[in-house]
Short mmCIF file of C-alpha atoms in Angstrom, two decimals:
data_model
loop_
_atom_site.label_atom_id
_atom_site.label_comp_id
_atom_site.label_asym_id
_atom_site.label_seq_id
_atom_site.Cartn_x
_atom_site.Cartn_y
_atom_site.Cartn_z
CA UNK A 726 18.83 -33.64 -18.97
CA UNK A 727 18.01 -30.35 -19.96
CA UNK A 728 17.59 -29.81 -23.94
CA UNK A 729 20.79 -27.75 -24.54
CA UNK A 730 22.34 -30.50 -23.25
CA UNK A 731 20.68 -33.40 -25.14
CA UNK A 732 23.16 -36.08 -26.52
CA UNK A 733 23.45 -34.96 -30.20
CA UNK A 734 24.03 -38.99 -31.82
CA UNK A 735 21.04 -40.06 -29.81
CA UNK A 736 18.98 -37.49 -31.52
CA UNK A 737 21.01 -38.23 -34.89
CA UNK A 738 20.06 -42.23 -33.91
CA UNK A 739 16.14 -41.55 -33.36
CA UNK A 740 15.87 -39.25 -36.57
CA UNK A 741 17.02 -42.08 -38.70
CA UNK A 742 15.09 -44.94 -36.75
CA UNK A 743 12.00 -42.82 -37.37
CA UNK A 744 13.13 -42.85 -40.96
CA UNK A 745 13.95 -46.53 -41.40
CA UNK A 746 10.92 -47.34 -39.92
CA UNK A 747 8.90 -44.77 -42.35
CA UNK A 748 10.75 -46.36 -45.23
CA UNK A 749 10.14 -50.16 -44.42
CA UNK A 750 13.82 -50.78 -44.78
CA UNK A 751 15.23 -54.06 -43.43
CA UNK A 752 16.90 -53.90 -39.83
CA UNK A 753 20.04 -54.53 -41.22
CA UNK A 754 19.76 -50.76 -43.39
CA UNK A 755 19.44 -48.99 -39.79
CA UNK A 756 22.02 -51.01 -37.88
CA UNK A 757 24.35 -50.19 -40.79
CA UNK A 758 23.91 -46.42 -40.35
CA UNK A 759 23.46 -46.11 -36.51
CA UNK A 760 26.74 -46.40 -35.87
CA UNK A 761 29.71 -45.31 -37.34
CA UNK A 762 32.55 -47.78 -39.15
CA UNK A 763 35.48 -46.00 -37.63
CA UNK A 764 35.94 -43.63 -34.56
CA UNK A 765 39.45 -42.51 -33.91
CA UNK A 766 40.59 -40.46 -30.86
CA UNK A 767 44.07 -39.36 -31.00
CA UNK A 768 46.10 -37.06 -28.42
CA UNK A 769 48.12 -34.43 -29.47
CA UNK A 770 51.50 -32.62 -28.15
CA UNK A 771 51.68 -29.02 -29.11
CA UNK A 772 54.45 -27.01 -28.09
CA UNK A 773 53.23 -23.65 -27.20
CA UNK A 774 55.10 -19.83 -27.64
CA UNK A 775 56.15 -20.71 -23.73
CA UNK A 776 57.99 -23.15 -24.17
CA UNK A 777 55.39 -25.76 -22.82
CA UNK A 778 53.78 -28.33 -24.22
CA UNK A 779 50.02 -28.91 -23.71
CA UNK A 780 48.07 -31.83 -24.80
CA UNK A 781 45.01 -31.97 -26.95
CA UNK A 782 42.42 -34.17 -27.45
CA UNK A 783 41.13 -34.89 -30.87
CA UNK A 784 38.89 -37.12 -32.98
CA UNK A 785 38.34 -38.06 -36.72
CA UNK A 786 35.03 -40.07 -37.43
CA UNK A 787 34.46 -41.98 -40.67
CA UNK A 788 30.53 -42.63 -40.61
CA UNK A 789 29.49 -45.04 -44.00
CA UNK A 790 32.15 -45.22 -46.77
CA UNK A 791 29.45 -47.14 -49.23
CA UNK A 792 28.74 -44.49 -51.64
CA UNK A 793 32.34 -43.24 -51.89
CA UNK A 794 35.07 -42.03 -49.84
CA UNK A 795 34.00 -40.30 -46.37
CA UNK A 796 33.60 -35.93 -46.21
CA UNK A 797 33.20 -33.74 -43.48
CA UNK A 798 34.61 -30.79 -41.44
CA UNK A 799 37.30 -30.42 -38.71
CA UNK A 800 36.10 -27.57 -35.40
CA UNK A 801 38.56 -26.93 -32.87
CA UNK A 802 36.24 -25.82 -29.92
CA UNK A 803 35.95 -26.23 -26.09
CA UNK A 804 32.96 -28.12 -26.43
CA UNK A 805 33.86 -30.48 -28.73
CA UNK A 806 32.62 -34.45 -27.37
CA UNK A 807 32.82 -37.74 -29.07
CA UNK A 808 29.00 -38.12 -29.55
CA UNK A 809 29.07 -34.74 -31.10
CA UNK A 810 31.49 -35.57 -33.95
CA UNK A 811 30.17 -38.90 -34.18
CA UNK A 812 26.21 -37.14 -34.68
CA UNK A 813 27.96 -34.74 -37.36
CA UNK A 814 29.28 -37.60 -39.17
CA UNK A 815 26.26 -39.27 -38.96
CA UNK A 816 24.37 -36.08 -40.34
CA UNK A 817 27.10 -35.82 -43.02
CA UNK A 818 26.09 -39.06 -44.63
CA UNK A 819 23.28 -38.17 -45.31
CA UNK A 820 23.40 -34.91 -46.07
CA UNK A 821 25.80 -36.51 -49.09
CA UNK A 822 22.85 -38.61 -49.80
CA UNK A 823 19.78 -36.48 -49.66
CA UNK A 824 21.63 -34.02 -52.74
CA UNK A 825 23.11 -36.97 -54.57
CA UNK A 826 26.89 -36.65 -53.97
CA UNK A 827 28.98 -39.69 -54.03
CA UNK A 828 30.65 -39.51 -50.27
CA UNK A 829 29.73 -40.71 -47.11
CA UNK A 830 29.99 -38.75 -43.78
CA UNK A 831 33.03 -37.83 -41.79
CA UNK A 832 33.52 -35.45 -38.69
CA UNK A 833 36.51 -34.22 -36.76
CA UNK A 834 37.23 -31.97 -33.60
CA UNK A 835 39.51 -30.79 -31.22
CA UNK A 836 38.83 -29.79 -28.05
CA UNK A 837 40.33 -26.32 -27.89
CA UNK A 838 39.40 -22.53 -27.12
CA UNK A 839 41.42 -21.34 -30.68
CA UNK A 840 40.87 -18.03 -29.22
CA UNK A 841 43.44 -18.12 -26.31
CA UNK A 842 46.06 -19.52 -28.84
CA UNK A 843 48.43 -17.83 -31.13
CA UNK A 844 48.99 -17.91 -35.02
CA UNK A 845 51.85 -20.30 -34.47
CA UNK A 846 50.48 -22.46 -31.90
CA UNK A 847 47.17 -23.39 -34.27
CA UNK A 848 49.77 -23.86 -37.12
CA UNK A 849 51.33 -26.23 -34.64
CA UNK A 850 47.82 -27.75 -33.47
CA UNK A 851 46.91 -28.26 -37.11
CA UNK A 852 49.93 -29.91 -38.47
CA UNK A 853 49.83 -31.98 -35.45
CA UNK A 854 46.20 -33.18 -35.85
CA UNK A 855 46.78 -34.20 -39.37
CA UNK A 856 50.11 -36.17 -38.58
CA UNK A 857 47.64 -38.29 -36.10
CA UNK A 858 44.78 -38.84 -38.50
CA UNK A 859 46.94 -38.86 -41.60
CA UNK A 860 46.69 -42.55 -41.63
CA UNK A 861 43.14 -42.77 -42.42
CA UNK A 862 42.36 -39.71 -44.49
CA UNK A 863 43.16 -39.02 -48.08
CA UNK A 864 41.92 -37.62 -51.50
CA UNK A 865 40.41 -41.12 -52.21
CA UNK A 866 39.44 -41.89 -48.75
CA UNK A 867 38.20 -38.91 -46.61
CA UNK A 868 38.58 -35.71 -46.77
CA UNK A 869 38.27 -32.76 -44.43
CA UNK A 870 37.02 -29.60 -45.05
CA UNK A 871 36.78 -26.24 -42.34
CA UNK A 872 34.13 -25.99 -39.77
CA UNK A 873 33.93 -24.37 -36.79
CA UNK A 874 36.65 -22.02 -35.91
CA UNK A 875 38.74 -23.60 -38.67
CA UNK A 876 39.47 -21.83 -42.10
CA UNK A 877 41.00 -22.01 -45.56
CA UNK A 878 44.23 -20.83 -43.57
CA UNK A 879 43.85 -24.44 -41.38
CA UNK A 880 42.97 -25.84 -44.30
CA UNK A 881 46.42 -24.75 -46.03
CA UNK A 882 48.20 -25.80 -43.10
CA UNK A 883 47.09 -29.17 -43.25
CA UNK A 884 47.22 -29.75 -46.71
CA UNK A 885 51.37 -28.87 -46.31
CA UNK A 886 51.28 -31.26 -43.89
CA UNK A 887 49.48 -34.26 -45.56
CA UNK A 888 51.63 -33.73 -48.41
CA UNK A 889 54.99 -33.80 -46.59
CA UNK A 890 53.45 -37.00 -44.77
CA UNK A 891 52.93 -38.68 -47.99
CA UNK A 892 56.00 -38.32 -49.09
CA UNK A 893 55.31 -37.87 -53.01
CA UNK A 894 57.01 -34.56 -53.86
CA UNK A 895 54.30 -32.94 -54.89
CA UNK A 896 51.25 -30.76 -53.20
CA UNK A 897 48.07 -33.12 -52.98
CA UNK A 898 45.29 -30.30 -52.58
CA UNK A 899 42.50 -32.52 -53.50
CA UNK A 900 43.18 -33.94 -49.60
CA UNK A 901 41.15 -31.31 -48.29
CA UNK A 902 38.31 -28.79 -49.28
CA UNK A 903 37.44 -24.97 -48.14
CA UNK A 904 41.07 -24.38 -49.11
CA UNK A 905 42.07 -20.59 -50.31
CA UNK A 906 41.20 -19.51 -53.78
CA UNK A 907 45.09 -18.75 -54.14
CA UNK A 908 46.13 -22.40 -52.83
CA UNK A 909 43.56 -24.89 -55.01
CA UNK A 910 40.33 -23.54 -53.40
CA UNK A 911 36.99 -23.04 -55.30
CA UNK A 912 35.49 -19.78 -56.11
CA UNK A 913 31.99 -19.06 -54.30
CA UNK A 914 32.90 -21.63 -51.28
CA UNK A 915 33.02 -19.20 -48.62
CA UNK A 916 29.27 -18.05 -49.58
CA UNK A 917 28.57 -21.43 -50.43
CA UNK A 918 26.43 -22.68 -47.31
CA UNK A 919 24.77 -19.44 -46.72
CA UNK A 920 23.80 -18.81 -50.26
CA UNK A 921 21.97 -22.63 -49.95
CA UNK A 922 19.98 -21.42 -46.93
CA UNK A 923 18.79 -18.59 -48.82
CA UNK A 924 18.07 -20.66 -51.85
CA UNK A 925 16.40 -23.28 -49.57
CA UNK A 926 14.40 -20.26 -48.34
CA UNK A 927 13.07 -19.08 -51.67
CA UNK A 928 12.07 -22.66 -52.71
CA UNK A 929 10.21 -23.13 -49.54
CA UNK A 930 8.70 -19.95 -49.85
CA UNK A 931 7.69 -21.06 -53.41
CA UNK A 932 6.19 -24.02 -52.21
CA UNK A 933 3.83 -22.86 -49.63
CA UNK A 934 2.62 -19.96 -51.99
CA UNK A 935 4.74 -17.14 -50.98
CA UNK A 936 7.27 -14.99 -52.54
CA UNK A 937 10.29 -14.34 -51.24
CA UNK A 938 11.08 -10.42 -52.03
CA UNK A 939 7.43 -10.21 -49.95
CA UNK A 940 9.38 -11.66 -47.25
CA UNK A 941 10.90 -10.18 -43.60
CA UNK A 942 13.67 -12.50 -42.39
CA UNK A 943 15.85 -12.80 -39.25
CA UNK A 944 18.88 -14.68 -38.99
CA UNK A 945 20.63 -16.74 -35.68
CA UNK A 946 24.20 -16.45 -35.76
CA UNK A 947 26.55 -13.94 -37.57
CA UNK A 948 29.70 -16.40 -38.77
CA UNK A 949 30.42 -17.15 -42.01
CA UNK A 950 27.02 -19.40 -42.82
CA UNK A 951 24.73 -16.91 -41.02
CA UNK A 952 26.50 -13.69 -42.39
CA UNK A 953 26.25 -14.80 -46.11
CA UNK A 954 22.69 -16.09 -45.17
CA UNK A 955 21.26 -12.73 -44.55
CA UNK A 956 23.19 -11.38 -47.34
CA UNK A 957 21.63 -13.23 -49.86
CA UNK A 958 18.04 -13.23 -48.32
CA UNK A 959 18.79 -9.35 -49.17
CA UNK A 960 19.74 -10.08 -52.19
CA UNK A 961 17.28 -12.47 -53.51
CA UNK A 962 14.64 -9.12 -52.61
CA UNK A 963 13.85 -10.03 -48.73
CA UNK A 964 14.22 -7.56 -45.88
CA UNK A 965 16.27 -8.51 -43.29
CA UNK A 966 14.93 -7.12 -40.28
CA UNK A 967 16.94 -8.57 -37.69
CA UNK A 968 20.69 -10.59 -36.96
CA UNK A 969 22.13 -11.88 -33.80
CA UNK A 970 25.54 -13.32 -32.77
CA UNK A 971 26.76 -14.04 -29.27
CA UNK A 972 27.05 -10.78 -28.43
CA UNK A 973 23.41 -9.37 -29.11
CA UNK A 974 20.72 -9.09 -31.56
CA UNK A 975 20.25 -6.18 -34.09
CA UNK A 976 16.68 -5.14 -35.12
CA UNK A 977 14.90 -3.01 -37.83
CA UNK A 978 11.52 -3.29 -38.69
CA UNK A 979 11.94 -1.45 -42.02
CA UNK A 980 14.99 -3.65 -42.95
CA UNK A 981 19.10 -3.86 -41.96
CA UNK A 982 21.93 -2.85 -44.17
CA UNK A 983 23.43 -5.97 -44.23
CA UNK A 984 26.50 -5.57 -45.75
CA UNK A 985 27.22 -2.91 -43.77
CA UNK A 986 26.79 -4.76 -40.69
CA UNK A 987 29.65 -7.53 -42.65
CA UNK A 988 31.63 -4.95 -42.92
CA UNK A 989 31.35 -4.21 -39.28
CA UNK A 990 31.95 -7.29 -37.89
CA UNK A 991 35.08 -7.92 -39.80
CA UNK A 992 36.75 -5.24 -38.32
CA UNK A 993 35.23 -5.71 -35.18
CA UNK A 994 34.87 -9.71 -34.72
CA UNK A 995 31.13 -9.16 -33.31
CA UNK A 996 27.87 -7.39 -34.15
CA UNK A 997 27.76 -5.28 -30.67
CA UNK A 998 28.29 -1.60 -30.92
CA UNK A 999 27.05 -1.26 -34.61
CA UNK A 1000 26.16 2.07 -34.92
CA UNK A 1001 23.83 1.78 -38.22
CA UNK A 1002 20.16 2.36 -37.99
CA UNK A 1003 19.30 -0.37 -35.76
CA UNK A 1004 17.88 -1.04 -32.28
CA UNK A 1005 20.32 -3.38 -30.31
CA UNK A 1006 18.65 -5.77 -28.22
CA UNK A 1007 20.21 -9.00 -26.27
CA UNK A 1008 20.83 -12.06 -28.30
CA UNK A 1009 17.96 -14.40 -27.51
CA UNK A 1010 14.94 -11.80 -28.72
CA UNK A 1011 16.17 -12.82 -32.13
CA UNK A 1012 13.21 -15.58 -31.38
CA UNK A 1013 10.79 -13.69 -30.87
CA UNK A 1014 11.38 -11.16 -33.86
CA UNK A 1015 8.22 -10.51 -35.86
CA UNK A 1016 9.23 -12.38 -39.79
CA UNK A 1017 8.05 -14.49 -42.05
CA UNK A 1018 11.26 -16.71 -42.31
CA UNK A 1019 13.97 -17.40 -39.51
CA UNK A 1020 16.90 -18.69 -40.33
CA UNK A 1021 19.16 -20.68 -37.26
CA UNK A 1022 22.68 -20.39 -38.69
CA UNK A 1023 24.51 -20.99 -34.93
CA UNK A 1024 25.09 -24.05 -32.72
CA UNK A 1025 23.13 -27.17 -31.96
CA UNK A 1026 20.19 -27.26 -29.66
CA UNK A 1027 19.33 -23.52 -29.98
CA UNK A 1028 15.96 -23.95 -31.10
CA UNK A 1029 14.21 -25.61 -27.58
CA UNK A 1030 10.59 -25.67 -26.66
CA UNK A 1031 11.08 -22.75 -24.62
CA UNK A 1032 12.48 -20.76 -27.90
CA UNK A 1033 10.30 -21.83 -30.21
CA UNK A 1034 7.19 -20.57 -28.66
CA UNK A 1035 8.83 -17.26 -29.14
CA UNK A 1036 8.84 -18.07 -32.93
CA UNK A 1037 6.80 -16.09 -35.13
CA UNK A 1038 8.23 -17.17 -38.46
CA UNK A 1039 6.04 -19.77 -41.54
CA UNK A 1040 9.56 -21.12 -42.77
CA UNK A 1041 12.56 -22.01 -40.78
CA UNK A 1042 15.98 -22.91 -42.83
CA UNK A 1043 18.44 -24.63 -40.55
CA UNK A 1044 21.94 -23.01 -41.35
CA UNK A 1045 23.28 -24.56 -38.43
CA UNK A 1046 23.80 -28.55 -37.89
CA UNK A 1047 20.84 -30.00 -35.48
CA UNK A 1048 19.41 -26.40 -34.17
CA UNK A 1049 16.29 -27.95 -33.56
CA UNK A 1050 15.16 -30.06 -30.66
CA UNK A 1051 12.91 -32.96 -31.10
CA UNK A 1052 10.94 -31.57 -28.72
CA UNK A 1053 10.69 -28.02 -30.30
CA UNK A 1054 10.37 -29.13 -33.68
CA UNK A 1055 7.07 -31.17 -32.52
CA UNK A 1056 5.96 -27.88 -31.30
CA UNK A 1057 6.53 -25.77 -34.17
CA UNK A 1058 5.24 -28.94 -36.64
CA UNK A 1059 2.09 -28.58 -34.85
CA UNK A 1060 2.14 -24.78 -35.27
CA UNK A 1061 2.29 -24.94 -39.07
CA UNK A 1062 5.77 -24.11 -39.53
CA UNK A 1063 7.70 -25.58 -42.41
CA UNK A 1064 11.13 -26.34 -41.46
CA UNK A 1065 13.91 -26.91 -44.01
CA UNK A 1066 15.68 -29.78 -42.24
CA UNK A 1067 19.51 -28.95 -41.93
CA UNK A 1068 20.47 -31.97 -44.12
CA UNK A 1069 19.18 -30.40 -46.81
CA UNK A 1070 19.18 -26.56 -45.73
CA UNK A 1071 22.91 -26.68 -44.92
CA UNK A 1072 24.16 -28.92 -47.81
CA UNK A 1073 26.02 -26.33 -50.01
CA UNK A 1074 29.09 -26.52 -48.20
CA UNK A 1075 29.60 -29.86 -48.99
CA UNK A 1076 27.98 -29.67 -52.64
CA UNK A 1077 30.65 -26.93 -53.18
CA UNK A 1078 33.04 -28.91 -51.22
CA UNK A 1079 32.86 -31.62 -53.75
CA UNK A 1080 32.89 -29.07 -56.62
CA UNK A 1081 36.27 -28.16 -55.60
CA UNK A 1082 37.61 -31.53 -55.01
CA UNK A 1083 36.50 -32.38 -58.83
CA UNK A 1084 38.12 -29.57 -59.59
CA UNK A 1085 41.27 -30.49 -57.54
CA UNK A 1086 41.65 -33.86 -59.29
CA UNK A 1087 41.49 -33.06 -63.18
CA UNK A 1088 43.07 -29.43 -62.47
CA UNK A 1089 40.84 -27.55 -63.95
CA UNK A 1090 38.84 -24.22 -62.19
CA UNK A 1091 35.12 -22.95 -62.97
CA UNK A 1092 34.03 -19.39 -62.92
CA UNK A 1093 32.29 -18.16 -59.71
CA UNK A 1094 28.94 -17.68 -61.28
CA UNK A 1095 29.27 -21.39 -62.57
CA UNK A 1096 30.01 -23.07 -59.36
CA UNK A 1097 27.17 -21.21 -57.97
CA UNK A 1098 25.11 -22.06 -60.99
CA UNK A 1099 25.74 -25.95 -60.59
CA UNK A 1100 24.87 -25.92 -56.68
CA UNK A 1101 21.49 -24.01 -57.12
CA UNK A 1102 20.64 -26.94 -59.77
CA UNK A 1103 21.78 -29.74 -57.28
CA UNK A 1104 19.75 -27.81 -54.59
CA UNK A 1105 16.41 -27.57 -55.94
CA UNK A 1106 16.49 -30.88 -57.42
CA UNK A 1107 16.63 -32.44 -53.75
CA UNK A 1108 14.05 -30.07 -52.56
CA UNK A 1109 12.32 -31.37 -55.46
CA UNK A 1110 12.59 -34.83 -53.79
CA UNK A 1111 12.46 -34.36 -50.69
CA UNK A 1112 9.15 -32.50 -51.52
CA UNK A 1113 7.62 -35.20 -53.47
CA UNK A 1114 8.87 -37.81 -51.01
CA UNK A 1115 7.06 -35.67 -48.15
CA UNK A 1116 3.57 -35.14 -49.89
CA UNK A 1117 3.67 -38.70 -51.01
CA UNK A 1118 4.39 -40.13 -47.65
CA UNK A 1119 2.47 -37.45 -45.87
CA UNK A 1120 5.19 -37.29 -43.67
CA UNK A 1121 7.04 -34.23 -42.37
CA UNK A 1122 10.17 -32.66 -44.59
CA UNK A 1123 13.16 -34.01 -41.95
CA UNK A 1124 11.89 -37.69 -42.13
CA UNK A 1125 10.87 -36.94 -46.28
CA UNK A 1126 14.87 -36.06 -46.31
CA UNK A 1127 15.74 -38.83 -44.52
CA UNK A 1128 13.85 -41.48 -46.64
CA UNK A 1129 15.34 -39.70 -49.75
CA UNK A 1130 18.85 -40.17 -48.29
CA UNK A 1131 17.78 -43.85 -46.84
CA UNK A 1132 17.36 -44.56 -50.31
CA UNK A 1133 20.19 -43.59 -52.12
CA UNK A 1134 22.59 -45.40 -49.61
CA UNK A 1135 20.29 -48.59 -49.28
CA UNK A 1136 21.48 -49.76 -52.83
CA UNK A 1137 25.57 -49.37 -52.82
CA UNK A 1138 24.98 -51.55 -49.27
CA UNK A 1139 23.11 -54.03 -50.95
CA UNK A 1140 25.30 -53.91 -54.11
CA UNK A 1141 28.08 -54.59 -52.15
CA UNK A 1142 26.75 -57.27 -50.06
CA UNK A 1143 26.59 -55.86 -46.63
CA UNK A 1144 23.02 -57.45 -46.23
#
């Protein structure tokens, strides 16, 4: 098995096993978390613009309720697989854990290209997933938020949906997160996971004695995480020297115009053709740019130990959810490079997540400069953690996350007498 294809849960299974194991916790901790309490796979009839209806498959995994009720994303993709939700739920708890918030994990997915479909059959996709996994979601049980090729649009969708479901004559919008601003939504979500890669960046930077304005970075992956990524790396006083999406890689030495390149790619859906000042070059020499930090903000498995000898970068922050092989990240661990593990790199989706679910529930709205404000101070406090946890058990800063997370879920277990 090559390591693009490696079974994501394994890997999810083996990070916290090395964790447990670190930690000392009792067997009964890691059976607890290595699997998850509740895997439903549901099938779903969508009538199509044709007149045809096609069938999707679908899945909605609940990981560890103990700290609170279960969070996590729905992607509609073509390579959606049970293992993979089930690994991103697994991630998701502790991700919660690691920054303190009081959920567990949950995942969901639908195998679908959303490309080939129309405005009215993902409205009709959407509605339809949440009438089969309405009977185990909810604003006190678990609740989804967008992902991959989902959006605050999906998001509104569903939340119509749920509400109708329910039956209570009113909207429930604190049923789902990464809804529009307009329609319950919290300001500074859309920037939300990006800026926390960037912030992740500067803290790491602090820590091994550099500054970030000194700093050249290049960033995998142009979507919404990657995109506001770079954007803040330029705003925090870094140059941004190069950016890749699926279509290719653009490259400055000197530094790109990042918003410009935004701009660009809202209009035009990819980064190809960009006319700025910029060499374009094909996607994967976005490894083996010349920087300082690098930034993997795409899919899983895209770091491999063929990539990351290509790496020339001191820091990596992972945007993206499990970008790093075990096998690369041994390589690049043994290189010197400090990697921000994704639990903790990619967290401020779900920190702001939960800010907007708070928010949801006692109807009341913070300005966009305080939501950001309140997920920079939940932020560095876990790198402060994590840090302390990692010099302390002079272990590396994925397994230091992990034993902070371990932690902080060990005790509601115990307290409620699962072991």
């Amino acid at each position: 098995m090559s390591e693009k294809t490696l079974n994501p849960f394994k890997i999810a299974q083996k990070q916290l096993k090395e964790a447990c194991d670190a930690l000392g916790e009792e067997d009964a901790v890691y059976e607890l978390l290595s699997q998850p309490e509740k895997v439903l796979e549901v099938t779903i009839p969508v009538k199509m613009d044709d007149g045809t209806t096609k069938l999707f498959t679908g899945y909605r995994v609940q990981h560890n309720d103990a700290s609170g009720p279960t969070k996590g994303g729905i992607r509609f993709h073509p390579g959606v697989t049970k293992d993979e939700v089930k690994a991103l739920a697994t991630w998701m708890t502790f991700k919660c854990g690691v920054v303190g918030l009081p959920y567990g994990g949950a995942k969901g997915g639908v195998i679908v290209d959303p490309t080939v479909l129309s405005k009215r059959e993902l409205e009709r996709l959407s509605r339809g997933y949440v009438r089969a996994i309405a009977p185990i979601i909810g604003e006190r049980r678990d609740i989804p938020a967008p992902d991959v090729n989902t959006n605050g649009q999906t998001m509104a969708w569903m939340v119509d949906e749920y509400s109708s479901l329910r039956g209570v004559g009113q909207t429930l919008p604190a049923s789902f997160t990464g809804k529009p601003v307009e329609f319950g939504g919290c300001l500074a979500r859309k920037e939300a996971t990006g800026y926390g890669v960037m912030l992740m960046m500067r803290e790491a930077a602090k820590y091994k004695g550099m500054n970030i304005k000194d700093m050249k970075i290049a960033v995998q992956g142009f979507g919404n995480v990657g995109s506001y990524a770079a954007m803040y790396a330029q705003a925090f006083g870094a140059k941004v020297v190069a950016v890749s999406d699926v279509s290719c890689c653009l490259y400055n030495e000197n530094g790109l115009d990042v918003n410009d390149i935004m701009e660009y790619a809202t209009e035009n859906k990819l980064i190809t053709g960009y006319t700025g000042e910029c060499e374009e070059l094909e996607r994967e020499k976005i490894f083996g740019i010349e920087c300082d930090g690098f930034a993997p903000c795409a899919l899983e498995n895209s770091i491999t130990s063929s990539t990351a000898k290509d790496i020339k970068a001191k820091i990596i922050t992972e945007g993206a959810n499990g970008p790093t092989t075990p096998e690369a990240e041994e390589y690049l661990l043994e290189k010197g490079v400090f990697i921000v593990p994704d639990i903790l790199a990619n967290s401020g989706g779900v920190i702001v997540s939960y800010f907007e679910w708070v928010q949801n529930l006692h109807n009341y709205y913070w300005r966009f400069d305080e939501v950001q404000e309140k997920q920079e101070v939940k932020m560095v406090d876990a790198f402060v953690k994590v840090t302390n946890a990692m010099d302390e058990r002079k272990v590396d800063m994925r397994k230091a996350a992990y034993l902070v997370a371990i932690k902080s879920l060990a005790m509601p277990m115990r307290l409620r007498g699962w072991f």
